[in-house]
Short mmCIF file of C-alpha atoms and ligand atoms in Angstrom, two decimals:
data_model
loop_
_atom_site.label_atom_id
_atom_site.label_comp_id
_atom_site.label_asym_id
_atom_site.label_seq_id
_atom_site.Cartn_x
_atom_site.Cartn_y
_atom_site.Cartn_z
CA MET A 14 -15.97 -82.20 -36.74
CA LEU A 15 -17.76 -83.90 -39.34
CA TYR A 16 -16.40 -86.65 -42.21
CA ASN A 17 -17.88 -86.69 -45.72
CA SER A 18 -16.79 -89.05 -48.47
CA THR A 19 -14.20 -88.45 -50.91
CA GLN A 20 -16.48 -89.72 -53.65
CA ASN A 21 -20.10 -87.74 -52.38
CA LYS A 22 -19.40 -84.85 -50.62
CA ASN A 23 -23.11 -84.99 -49.29
CA GLU A 24 -22.67 -88.37 -47.56
CA ILE A 25 -21.79 -86.62 -44.24
CA VAL A 26 -20.66 -88.89 -41.06
CA SER A 27 -19.84 -88.38 -37.35
CA ALA A 28 -16.06 -89.51 -36.53
CA SER A 29 -18.02 -92.79 -34.75
CA GLN A 30 -19.91 -93.34 -37.82
CA ALA A 31 -17.03 -92.90 -39.86
CA ILE A 32 -14.67 -95.47 -37.90
CA ALA A 33 -17.34 -97.98 -37.43
CA GLN A 34 -18.49 -97.95 -40.99
CA GLY A 35 -14.58 -97.88 -42.28
CA ILE A 36 -15.53 -97.02 -46.03
CA SER A 37 -18.14 -94.93 -47.25
CA LYS A 38 -21.17 -96.67 -49.03
CA ASP A 39 -20.44 -95.14 -52.45
CA GLY A 40 -17.06 -96.54 -52.30
CA GLY A 41 -15.25 -93.36 -51.34
CA LEU A 42 -13.12 -92.85 -48.38
CA PHE A 43 -14.01 -90.59 -45.29
CA VAL A 44 -12.18 -87.41 -44.71
CA PRO A 45 -12.54 -84.77 -42.37
CA GLN A 46 -14.27 -81.83 -43.37
CA GLU A 47 -11.52 -79.30 -42.27
CA PHE A 48 -8.40 -79.58 -39.92
CA PRO A 49 -7.75 -78.39 -36.65
CA LYS A 50 -5.11 -75.53 -36.82
CA TYR A 51 -1.90 -75.93 -34.80
CA ASN A 52 0.01 -72.49 -34.89
CA SER A 53 3.37 -72.03 -33.27
CA GLY A 54 1.60 -71.49 -30.18
CA THR A 55 -0.17 -74.88 -29.89
CA LEU A 56 2.95 -76.73 -30.83
CA LYS A 57 4.81 -75.11 -28.32
CA SER A 58 2.26 -76.19 -25.70
CA LEU A 59 2.80 -79.86 -26.95
CA LEU A 60 6.45 -79.56 -26.40
CA SER A 61 6.40 -80.49 -22.82
CA LEU A 62 3.77 -83.50 -23.21
CA ASP A 63 4.70 -87.09 -23.64
CA TYR A 64 3.53 -89.22 -26.58
CA LYS A 65 0.39 -90.01 -24.80
CA GLY A 66 -0.37 -86.64 -23.75
CA ILE A 67 0.28 -85.53 -27.78
CA ALA A 68 -2.16 -88.37 -29.04
CA LYS A 69 -5.10 -87.00 -26.73
CA LYS A 70 -4.76 -83.38 -27.78
CA VAL A 71 -4.75 -84.49 -31.46
CA PHE A 72 -7.66 -87.31 -31.01
CA GLY A 73 -9.66 -84.67 -29.11
CA ASP A 74 -9.52 -82.34 -32.06
CA PHE A 75 -10.57 -84.93 -34.42
CA LEU A 76 -12.98 -87.00 -32.42
CA SER A 77 -15.43 -84.56 -31.78
CA ASP A 78 -18.19 -87.03 -30.46
CA PHE A 79 -15.73 -88.95 -28.08
CA SER A 80 -15.50 -87.49 -24.50
CA ASN A 81 -12.16 -86.61 -22.99
CA GLU A 82 -12.50 -89.65 -20.60
CA GLU A 83 -13.31 -91.94 -23.63
CA ILE A 84 -10.07 -90.47 -25.27
CA ASP A 85 -7.88 -90.87 -22.22
CA GLU A 86 -9.41 -94.44 -21.80
CA CYS A 87 -8.08 -95.27 -25.45
CA VAL A 88 -4.85 -93.88 -25.29
CA GLU A 89 -4.02 -95.59 -21.85
CA LYS A 90 -4.91 -98.57 -22.87
CA ALA A 91 -3.16 -98.62 -26.01
CA TYR A 92 0.08 -97.07 -25.44
CA THR A 93 1.48 -99.10 -22.45
CA GLU A 94 4.89 -99.88 -21.86
CA GLU A 95 4.09 -103.41 -21.37
CA LYS A 96 3.08 -103.42 -25.27
CA PHE A 97 5.72 -100.77 -26.46
CA GLY A 98 8.75 -101.77 -24.71
CA SER A 99 9.05 -98.29 -23.22
CA GLU A 100 7.15 -95.06 -22.10
CA ASN A 101 7.63 -93.68 -25.88
CA PRO A 102 6.25 -95.81 -28.49
CA ALA A 103 8.16 -94.24 -31.23
CA PRO A 104 11.73 -93.41 -30.20
CA LEU A 105 13.79 -91.28 -32.39
CA VAL A 106 17.44 -91.69 -33.02
CA SER A 107 19.80 -89.88 -34.87
CA LYS A 108 22.59 -91.38 -37.23
CA ARG A 109 24.59 -90.46 -40.43
CA PHE A 110 24.10 -91.73 -43.96
CA ASN A 111 26.46 -91.07 -46.61
CA GLY A 112 27.48 -87.74 -44.86
CA ASN A 113 23.84 -86.85 -44.11
CA ASP A 114 22.31 -86.46 -40.57
CA ILE A 115 19.26 -88.61 -40.64
CA ASN A 116 16.55 -88.73 -37.77
CA ILE A 117 14.89 -91.99 -37.46
CA ILE A 118 11.50 -92.53 -35.91
CA GLU A 119 11.38 -96.13 -34.76
CA LEU A 120 7.58 -96.94 -35.05
CA TRP A 121 7.94 -100.96 -34.49
CA HIS A 122 8.49 -101.52 -30.75
CA GLY A 123 4.56 -102.70 -30.59
CA PRO A 124 3.55 -106.32 -30.33
CA THR A 125 4.02 -107.15 -34.18
CA CYS A 126 7.20 -105.24 -34.45
CA ALA A 127 5.97 -103.18 -37.38
CA PHE A 128 4.48 -99.34 -37.63
CA LYS A 129 1.03 -100.57 -38.16
CA ASP A 130 0.64 -101.35 -34.13
CA MET A 131 0.97 -97.53 -33.60
CA ALA A 132 -2.46 -97.42 -35.09
CA LEU A 133 -3.87 -101.25 -34.38
CA GLN A 134 -3.45 -101.15 -30.96
CA ILE A 135 -5.78 -98.12 -30.52
CA LEU A 136 -8.06 -98.82 -33.36
CA PRO A 137 -10.07 -101.59 -31.67
CA HIS A 138 -10.87 -99.04 -28.71
CA PHE A 139 -12.36 -96.35 -31.08
CA LEU A 140 -14.05 -98.62 -32.55
CA THR A 141 -15.97 -100.45 -30.09
CA LYS A 142 -16.65 -97.07 -28.66
CA SER A 143 -17.89 -96.08 -32.20
CA LEU A 144 -20.51 -98.92 -32.42
CA LYS A 145 -21.77 -98.15 -28.94
CA LYS A 146 -22.03 -94.52 -29.81
CA ALA A 147 -23.99 -95.32 -33.15
CA ASN A 148 -26.13 -97.51 -30.86
CA LEU A 149 -26.14 -100.08 -33.60
CA ASN A 150 -26.22 -103.16 -31.52
CA LYS A 151 -24.24 -105.12 -34.09
CA ASP A 152 -21.17 -106.93 -33.84
CA ALA A 153 -18.22 -105.53 -36.10
CA VAL A 154 -16.80 -108.00 -38.60
CA ILE A 155 -13.52 -106.60 -39.45
CA LEU A 156 -12.21 -107.82 -43.02
CA VAL A 157 -8.66 -107.25 -43.52
CA ALA A 158 -6.45 -107.68 -46.88
CA THR A 159 -2.94 -107.50 -45.57
CA SER A 160 0.57 -107.37 -47.72
CA GLY A 161 2.18 -108.99 -44.24
CA ASP A 162 1.83 -106.55 -41.17
CA THR A 163 -1.23 -105.14 -41.35
CA GLY A 164 -2.75 -108.55 -40.84
CA LYS A 165 -0.81 -109.62 -37.80
CA ALA A 166 -1.23 -105.98 -36.28
CA ALA A 167 -4.96 -106.13 -36.55
CA LEU A 168 -4.97 -109.70 -35.01
CA GLU A 169 -3.15 -108.66 -32.06
CA GLY A 170 -5.22 -105.59 -31.77
CA PHE A 171 -8.69 -107.29 -32.17
CA LYS A 172 -8.10 -110.50 -30.53
CA ASP A 173 -10.99 -111.65 -27.97
CA VAL A 174 -12.31 -107.94 -28.12
CA ASP A 175 -16.16 -108.13 -27.38
CA HIS A 176 -18.52 -107.58 -29.97
CA THR A 177 -15.89 -108.08 -32.77
CA LYS A 178 -14.41 -110.81 -35.29
CA ILE A 179 -11.79 -110.34 -37.77
CA ILE A 180 -10.91 -112.49 -40.90
CA VAL A 181 -7.47 -111.76 -42.53
CA PHE A 182 -6.58 -112.47 -46.01
CA TYR A 183 -2.92 -112.32 -47.41
CA PRO A 184 -1.52 -113.32 -50.76
CA MET A 185 -0.02 -116.81 -50.58
CA ASP A 186 3.47 -115.86 -51.79
CA GLY A 187 3.57 -112.26 -50.94
CA VAL A 188 4.45 -112.35 -47.61
CA SER A 189 7.84 -113.13 -45.52
CA PRO A 190 8.03 -116.46 -43.82
CA MET A 191 7.91 -114.62 -40.12
CA GLN A 192 5.01 -112.76 -41.28
CA LYS A 193 3.11 -115.73 -42.31
CA HIS A 194 4.09 -117.61 -39.09
CA GLN A 195 3.30 -114.53 -37.14
CA MET A 196 -0.68 -114.50 -38.36
CA ASN A 197 -0.89 -118.51 -38.86
CA THR A 198 -0.21 -119.02 -35.19
CA GLN A 199 -2.52 -116.01 -34.08
CA GLU A 200 -4.10 -116.99 -30.71
CA GLY A 201 -7.84 -115.77 -29.93
CA ASN A 202 -11.59 -116.87 -30.27
CA ASN A 203 -12.56 -114.47 -32.50
CA VAL A 204 -9.81 -114.49 -35.61
CA LYS A 205 -9.49 -116.22 -38.67
CA VAL A 206 -6.65 -116.01 -41.15
CA CYS A 207 -6.32 -117.70 -44.94
CA ALA A 208 -4.35 -117.22 -47.78
CA ILE A 209 -5.66 -116.24 -51.28
CA GLU A 210 -4.04 -117.02 -54.61
CA GLY A 211 -3.21 -113.90 -56.02
CA ASN A 212 -1.24 -110.42 -54.83
CA PHE A 213 -1.80 -108.28 -52.41
CA ASP A 214 -3.88 -105.91 -54.79
CA ASP A 215 -6.24 -109.04 -55.65
CA ALA A 216 -6.91 -109.37 -51.77
CA GLN A 217 -7.59 -105.78 -51.39
CA THR A 218 -9.72 -105.70 -54.28
CA GLY A 219 -11.65 -108.59 -53.11
CA VAL A 220 -12.02 -107.29 -49.49
CA LYS A 221 -13.55 -104.17 -51.31
CA LYS A 222 -15.69 -105.90 -53.36
CA ILE A 223 -17.22 -107.76 -50.11
CA PHE A 224 -17.67 -104.68 -48.34
CA THR A 225 -19.80 -103.12 -51.37
CA THR A 226 -21.97 -105.73 -52.12
CA ASP A 227 -25.31 -105.21 -50.63
CA GLU A 228 -26.46 -108.60 -50.63
CA ILE A 229 -23.82 -109.91 -48.41
CA SER A 230 -24.30 -106.73 -46.11
CA LYS A 231 -28.00 -107.49 -45.78
CA SER A 232 -27.44 -111.19 -44.33
CA LEU A 233 -25.02 -109.71 -41.95
CA SER A 234 -27.06 -106.93 -40.92
CA LYS A 235 -30.14 -109.81 -40.14
CA ASN A 236 -27.55 -111.71 -38.06
CA LYS A 237 -26.88 -108.59 -36.27
CA MET A 238 -23.44 -108.24 -37.69
CA MET A 239 -21.68 -105.34 -39.75
CA PHE A 240 -18.55 -104.85 -41.67
CA SER A 241 -15.93 -102.69 -40.80
CA SER A 242 -12.25 -102.02 -41.85
CA ALA A 243 -8.87 -102.16 -39.98
CA ASN A 244 -6.93 -101.20 -43.40
CA SER A 245 -5.75 -97.90 -43.72
CA ILE A 246 -8.93 -96.56 -45.58
CA ASN A 247 -10.63 -96.49 -42.18
CA TRP A 248 -10.23 -93.03 -40.52
CA GLY A 249 -9.47 -94.68 -37.33
CA ARG A 250 -6.20 -96.15 -38.61
CA LEU A 251 -4.90 -93.12 -40.29
CA LEU A 252 -5.51 -90.69 -37.48
CA PRO A 253 -3.21 -92.34 -34.73
CA GLN A 254 -0.57 -91.91 -37.28
CA ILE A 255 -0.65 -88.06 -37.19
CA VAL A 256 0.37 -88.22 -34.03
CA TYR A 257 4.10 -89.51 -34.49
CA TYR A 258 4.86 -86.86 -36.71
CA ILE A 259 4.16 -84.11 -34.40
CA SER A 260 5.75 -85.87 -31.66
CA SER A 261 8.80 -86.53 -33.46
CA TYR A 262 8.79 -82.55 -34.49
CA CYS A 263 8.61 -81.69 -30.68
CA GLU A 264 11.39 -83.86 -30.06
CA LEU A 265 13.76 -82.15 -32.69
CA VAL A 266 12.90 -78.95 -31.09
CA ASN A 267 13.41 -80.27 -27.62
CA ASN A 268 16.42 -81.86 -28.29
CA GLY A 269 17.56 -78.29 -30.15
CA LYS A 270 18.21 -79.96 -33.22
CA ILE A 271 15.59 -77.35 -34.96
CA LYS A 272 13.55 -74.20 -33.53
CA LEU A 273 10.35 -74.13 -33.42
CA GLY A 274 9.17 -73.05 -36.65
CA ASP A 275 11.88 -74.57 -38.61
CA LYS A 276 10.75 -77.07 -41.48
CA ILE A 277 11.47 -80.75 -41.71
CA ASN A 278 11.51 -83.12 -44.58
CA VAL A 279 9.97 -86.24 -44.05
CA VAL A 280 10.76 -89.59 -45.60
CA VAL A 281 8.35 -92.39 -45.88
CA PRO A 282 8.45 -95.93 -47.43
CA THR A 283 5.14 -96.42 -49.00
CA GLY A 284 2.60 -98.83 -50.09
CA ASN A 285 -0.61 -97.71 -49.69
CA PHE A 286 -0.15 -94.42 -48.89
CA GLY A 287 -1.45 -94.25 -45.25
CA ASN A 288 1.46 -93.56 -43.27
CA ILE A 289 2.93 -90.51 -45.64
CA LEU A 290 -0.77 -89.49 -45.88
CA ALA A 291 -0.79 -89.12 -41.89
CA SER A 292 2.14 -86.92 -42.51
CA TYR A 293 0.58 -84.78 -44.92
CA TYR A 294 -2.60 -84.14 -42.55
CA ALA A 295 -0.22 -83.36 -39.71
CA TYR A 296 0.96 -80.39 -42.45
CA CYS A 297 -2.48 -79.38 -43.08
CA MET A 298 -2.99 -79.17 -39.40
CA GLY A 299 0.25 -76.65 -39.54
CA LEU A 300 2.98 -78.67 -39.01
CA PRO A 301 6.08 -77.02 -40.63
CA ILE A 302 6.74 -80.04 -43.23
CA ASN A 303 9.03 -78.71 -46.59
CA LYS A 304 8.90 -81.95 -48.56
CA PHE A 305 7.21 -85.52 -48.27
CA ILE A 306 9.64 -87.88 -49.68
CA CYS A 307 7.87 -90.92 -51.05
CA ALA A 308 10.17 -94.07 -51.07
CA SER A 309 8.98 -97.32 -53.12
CA ASN A 310 10.44 -100.40 -54.43
CA SER A 311 10.40 -101.70 -57.62
CA ASN A 312 6.85 -101.13 -57.59
CA ASN A 313 7.16 -97.80 -58.49
CA VAL A 314 3.77 -96.73 -59.57
CA LEU A 315 3.69 -93.79 -57.33
CA THR A 316 7.29 -92.40 -58.21
CA ASP A 317 6.05 -92.08 -61.85
CA PHE A 318 2.80 -90.46 -60.91
CA ILE A 319 4.54 -87.98 -58.92
CA ASN A 320 6.92 -87.22 -62.07
CA THR A 321 4.25 -87.34 -64.52
CA GLY A 322 0.77 -86.88 -63.03
CA VAL A 323 -0.44 -90.36 -64.57
CA TYR A 324 -1.34 -93.00 -62.18
CA ASP A 325 -0.88 -96.65 -64.36
CA LYS A 326 -1.41 -99.49 -62.62
CA ASN A 327 -0.81 -101.75 -65.76
CA ARG A 328 2.77 -102.88 -65.32
CA GLN A 329 4.62 -105.58 -64.04
CA PHE A 330 4.24 -106.58 -60.48
CA TYR A 331 7.33 -107.44 -58.51
CA THR A 332 7.70 -109.23 -55.32
CA THR A 333 10.48 -107.63 -53.43
CA ILE A 334 12.39 -107.75 -50.32
CA SER A 335 10.27 -105.15 -48.62
CA PRO A 336 6.83 -107.15 -49.37
CA SER A 337 4.50 -104.84 -47.08
CA MET A 338 5.27 -102.30 -49.97
CA ASP A 339 4.58 -104.41 -52.88
CA ILE A 340 1.57 -102.58 -54.00
CA LEU A 341 0.45 -101.42 -57.14
CA VAL A 342 -2.97 -99.40 -55.98
CA SER A 343 -2.20 -96.90 -53.45
CA SER A 344 -5.70 -96.59 -51.85
CA ASN A 345 -5.10 -93.28 -49.77
CA LEU A 346 -3.78 -91.62 -52.60
CA GLU A 347 -7.62 -91.13 -53.44
CA ARG A 348 -7.73 -88.68 -50.12
CA LEU A 349 -4.45 -86.64 -51.25
CA LEU A 350 -6.21 -86.11 -54.45
CA TYR A 351 -9.65 -85.32 -53.03
CA LYS A 352 -7.56 -82.43 -50.85
CA LEU A 353 -5.58 -81.25 -53.91
CA SER A 354 -8.41 -80.78 -56.10
CA GLY A 355 -9.93 -78.38 -53.77
CA ASN A 356 -12.16 -81.16 -51.93
CA ASN A 357 -13.59 -82.06 -55.61
CA ASP A 358 -15.51 -85.18 -55.06
CA GLU A 359 -16.73 -85.43 -58.56
CA ILE A 360 -13.17 -85.08 -60.12
CA THR A 361 -12.35 -87.91 -57.42
CA LYS A 362 -14.83 -90.04 -58.11
CA ASP A 363 -14.04 -89.94 -61.79
CA TRP A 364 -10.38 -90.91 -61.47
CA MET A 365 -11.23 -93.43 -59.10
CA THR A 366 -13.92 -94.88 -61.43
CA LYS A 367 -11.25 -94.73 -64.38
CA LEU A 368 -8.71 -96.80 -62.01
CA LYS A 369 -10.97 -99.40 -61.74
CA THR A 370 -12.06 -99.69 -65.30
CA GLU A 371 -8.92 -98.68 -67.25
CA GLY A 372 -6.47 -98.91 -64.49
CA ARG A 373 -4.95 -95.53 -65.21
CA TYR A 374 -5.99 -91.79 -65.11
CA GLU A 375 -4.46 -88.49 -65.45
CA VAL A 376 -4.71 -85.67 -62.96
CA THR A 377 -5.62 -82.03 -63.99
CA PRO A 378 -2.12 -79.96 -64.66
CA GLU A 379 -3.28 -77.74 -61.35
CA VAL A 380 -3.36 -81.06 -59.33
CA LYS A 381 -0.10 -82.09 -60.82
CA LYS A 382 1.77 -78.60 -59.98
CA ALA A 383 0.72 -79.25 -56.31
CA ILE A 384 1.88 -82.46 -56.16
CA THR A 385 5.39 -81.81 -57.51
CA SER A 386 5.65 -78.98 -55.02
CA LEU A 387 4.94 -81.08 -52.29
CA LEU A 388 6.19 -84.29 -52.93
CA TYR A 389 9.27 -85.92 -54.16
CA GLY A 390 8.77 -89.54 -55.43
CA GLY A 391 11.76 -92.15 -55.71
CA PHE A 392 12.34 -95.71 -55.79
CA CYS A 393 15.05 -98.32 -55.33
CA ASP A 394 15.34 -101.97 -56.33
CA ASP A 395 16.56 -104.91 -53.88
CA ASN A 396 20.05 -104.74 -54.92
CA GLU A 397 20.34 -100.91 -53.50
CA THR A 398 18.26 -101.80 -50.42
CA LYS A 399 20.48 -104.49 -49.30
CA LEU A 400 23.25 -102.14 -50.16
CA THR A 401 21.72 -99.53 -47.63
CA ILE A 402 21.17 -101.99 -44.88
CA SER A 403 24.98 -103.21 -45.21
CA LYS A 404 26.25 -99.60 -45.54
CA MET A 405 24.26 -98.50 -42.42
CA PHE A 406 25.36 -101.38 -40.47
CA LYS A 407 29.11 -100.83 -41.27
CA ASP A 408 29.15 -97.15 -40.78
CA GLU A 409 26.94 -96.84 -37.85
CA GLY A 410 26.61 -100.12 -36.24
CA TYR A 411 22.72 -99.44 -37.09
CA LEU A 412 20.60 -102.38 -38.28
CA CYS A 413 17.79 -101.29 -40.42
CA ASP A 414 14.79 -103.39 -42.14
CA THR A 415 14.37 -103.39 -45.82
CA HIS A 416 11.72 -100.87 -45.85
CA THR A 417 13.41 -98.31 -43.76
CA ALA A 418 16.56 -98.92 -46.40
CA VAL A 419 14.37 -98.32 -49.14
CA ALA A 420 13.18 -94.96 -47.49
CA VAL A 421 17.06 -94.25 -46.51
CA SER A 422 18.20 -94.86 -50.07
CA VAL A 423 15.74 -92.78 -51.67
CA TYR A 424 16.71 -90.04 -49.24
CA ASP A 425 20.03 -90.08 -50.65
CA LYS A 426 19.27 -90.01 -53.88
CA TYR A 427 16.81 -86.78 -52.93
CA VAL A 428 19.86 -85.11 -51.30
CA ALA A 429 22.15 -86.00 -53.94
CA GLU A 430 19.79 -84.71 -56.80
CA THR A 431 18.23 -81.53 -54.86
CA GLY A 432 21.23 -80.67 -52.21
CA ASP A 433 18.29 -79.44 -49.99
CA LYS A 434 19.40 -80.71 -46.31
CA THR A 435 16.53 -79.22 -44.41
CA PRO A 436 16.35 -81.53 -41.18
CA ALA A 437 14.72 -85.03 -42.10
CA VAL A 438 12.68 -87.41 -40.17
CA ILE A 439 12.95 -91.08 -41.60
CA ALA A 440 9.83 -93.44 -40.64
CA SER A 441 11.37 -96.88 -39.93
CA THR A 442 8.67 -99.15 -40.38
CA ALA A 443 9.52 -102.60 -39.00
CA SER A 444 12.27 -104.51 -37.04
CA PRO A 445 15.17 -105.96 -39.09
CA TYR A 446 14.14 -109.44 -37.48
CA LYS A 447 11.02 -109.42 -39.27
CA PHE A 448 12.96 -109.86 -42.46
CA SER A 449 15.75 -111.97 -41.28
CA LYS A 450 16.77 -113.77 -44.58
CA SER A 451 17.03 -110.64 -46.45
CA VAL A 452 18.87 -108.38 -43.69
CA LEU A 453 21.29 -111.24 -42.74
CA THR A 454 22.37 -111.76 -46.79
CA ALA A 455 22.82 -107.86 -46.50
CA VAL A 456 25.08 -107.65 -43.59
CA LYS A 457 26.65 -110.88 -44.27
CA ASP A 458 29.24 -111.74 -47.11
CA GLY A 459 28.29 -114.94 -49.01
CA GLY A 460 25.25 -116.17 -50.81
CA GLU A 461 21.88 -116.99 -49.45
CA PRO A 462 21.86 -118.56 -45.84
CA LEU A 463 20.09 -122.20 -46.01
CA MET A 464 18.59 -121.98 -42.54
CA SER A 465 15.37 -121.98 -40.72
CA GLU A 466 13.46 -118.68 -40.15
CA PHE A 467 14.69 -118.78 -36.19
CA ASP A 468 18.06 -119.80 -37.09
CA MET A 469 18.50 -116.84 -39.10
CA VAL A 470 17.09 -114.64 -36.02
CA ASP A 471 19.75 -116.29 -33.99
CA LYS A 472 22.69 -115.88 -37.11
CA LEU A 473 21.78 -112.17 -37.46
CA TYR A 474 21.87 -111.69 -33.75
CA GLU A 475 25.18 -113.12 -33.80
CA ILE A 476 26.48 -111.08 -36.33
CA THR A 477 24.96 -107.66 -35.14
CA ASN A 478 24.37 -107.81 -31.84
CA ALA A 479 21.03 -105.84 -31.93
CA PRO A 480 18.33 -106.96 -29.74
CA VAL A 481 15.75 -109.40 -31.09
CA PRO A 482 12.25 -108.23 -29.86
CA LYS A 483 10.68 -110.09 -27.39
CA PRO A 484 7.46 -110.90 -29.68
CA ILE A 485 9.97 -112.70 -32.40
CA LEU A 486 11.43 -114.51 -29.57
CA SER A 487 8.06 -115.90 -28.33
CA LEU A 488 6.97 -117.27 -31.78
CA LYS A 489 9.61 -119.85 -31.79
CA ASN A 490 7.85 -122.79 -30.44
CA LYS A 491 4.15 -121.89 -31.57
CA LYS A 492 2.04 -124.03 -33.19
CA SER A 493 0.20 -123.25 -36.58
CA ARG A 494 -3.09 -122.67 -36.24
CA PHE A 495 -4.35 -121.86 -39.79
CA SER A 496 -3.79 -123.12 -43.44
CA ASP A 497 -6.37 -122.34 -45.75
CA ILE A 498 -5.54 -121.30 -49.39
CA ILE A 499 -8.51 -120.13 -51.48
CA GLU A 500 -9.12 -118.54 -54.62
CA VAL A 501 -9.84 -114.70 -54.91
CA ASP A 502 -13.28 -115.58 -56.15
CA ASN A 503 -14.20 -117.59 -53.27
CA MET A 504 -13.64 -115.19 -50.79
CA PRO A 505 -17.14 -114.10 -50.26
CA LYS A 506 -18.36 -117.71 -49.78
CA TYR A 507 -15.66 -118.19 -47.26
CA VAL A 508 -16.59 -114.72 -45.36
CA LEU A 509 -20.22 -116.12 -44.84
CA LYS A 510 -18.72 -119.59 -43.95
CA ALA A 511 -16.40 -118.13 -41.37
CA LEU A 512 -19.65 -116.41 -39.85
CA GLY A 513 -21.58 -119.18 -39.91
CA ILE A 514 -24.30 -117.29 -42.10
CA GLU A 515 -24.04 -119.15 -45.21
C1 PLP B 603 2.57 -101.17 -44.25
C2 PLP B 603 4.18 -100.99 -44.43
C3 PLP B 603 4.47 -100.11 -45.42
C4 PLP B 603 3.56 -99.09 -46.17
O1 PLP B 603 2.98 -98.09 -45.36
P1 PLP B 603 1.60 -97.37 -46.12
O2 PLP B 603 1.16 -97.00 -44.82
O3 PLP B 603 0.60 -98.68 -46.35
O4 PLP B 603 2.14 -96.70 -47.25
C5 PLP B 603 5.87 -99.73 -45.02
N1 PLP B 603 6.86 -100.61 -44.07
C6 PLP B 603 6.47 -101.51 -43.74
C7 PLP B 603 7.49 -102.26 -42.59
C8 PLP B 603 4.82 -101.99 -43.75
O5 PLP B 603 4.46 -102.63 -42.67
#
């Protein structure tokens, strides 16, 4: 299977090249030229497999220049019981909310307590193998722009991995105190963490610019280095996320909630559009999905886009209690648009150029129609998010984090609006203990707690009895290693200096 750029169909690469490079030279994103097709026979054969088994099958179908042994090795190293707390890294739990059954897929049992681990525990293995295959003889420099969770998950995945270096940029005021502490205490000899004066979009634009600046790439090349990306623009990030939509479908069939072939709805708290795109790709492979419910917080650029066909990032940016979704430029939407426009690279390039120059584009009526038939877009504000956490806890004794609560709240609106009761899988993307302050104010009556981050963790446990993930407990006494804060314009200089090649 080969991959091409969303902005130039003639830019064709192998799977390992797509992963090693991260982004295409023309600024486009790599997409598979076609999708493997899973009919009901294929899905049936997956029912008896565990998570790792399904992962191996899916990766084998997409990474055609990897041997089975290589794929097995990657999977076995990534999804260990030690790292994910149990044999199934993505358990499905059934709850009720407001009279409706919901199936919550908990994607946050990995080392950094957010769903990003599902992909970032395996990406370094994919990447080091890809670099070897491409025979590049270069070290990979991973540049990450993070709204909080990607950064830590990437640092954890890449720490002390041979032939890699990783530099993470995060918005100074745009991440939770726990996320900041997680990143600034990161161990490893090949890691660097830096705050920028700006928001996530500034960080992401800065990283993209560095990637596509020829001069910088050349000086890396001279020093036997090359850039790669751990953001969800990298194919190696998206691919692992397809697996858990398939595995959760199989689990619903296995426990009798649906019959093989029945459709499900998926509900995804969305920022950069990576996670929900992975569910769409599972659908392209044949997974029976009825509706993709795209849940946003007050940064509801996607809700408006789905409803109007106009993407307009010229709007106020809000800092919310679901910070990993505080995003106005959802990079992976580009991949959806490419597919829905019938693999039209020219029109995709045109829209993405308009986004860069005017901050706005409008899709064609045909693409708009395809979008409205597949997707539902909704959003909720911080107040609704807290009410959802509180209601879920009161009714079900189940504690969810702020991002998951956005998804539950939007799903509730969807059912009320449409009456569609197709069984739903809701992606739960973080542990509530990563956002203790907001979750605590939601479940506890009274005002904002005035406590240190770890006192809030203790308090939240005292009130809810929800188990505190081990990685959070172990952070308590760790010392900060990083404290740099820079202006966005200084990012290129910072990178070269960090690599010792100014
Ligand atoms: C990254 C993240 C999201 C958004 O996922 P995208 O793939 O960027 O849409 C949602 N919730 C949490 C907790 C996250 O870390």
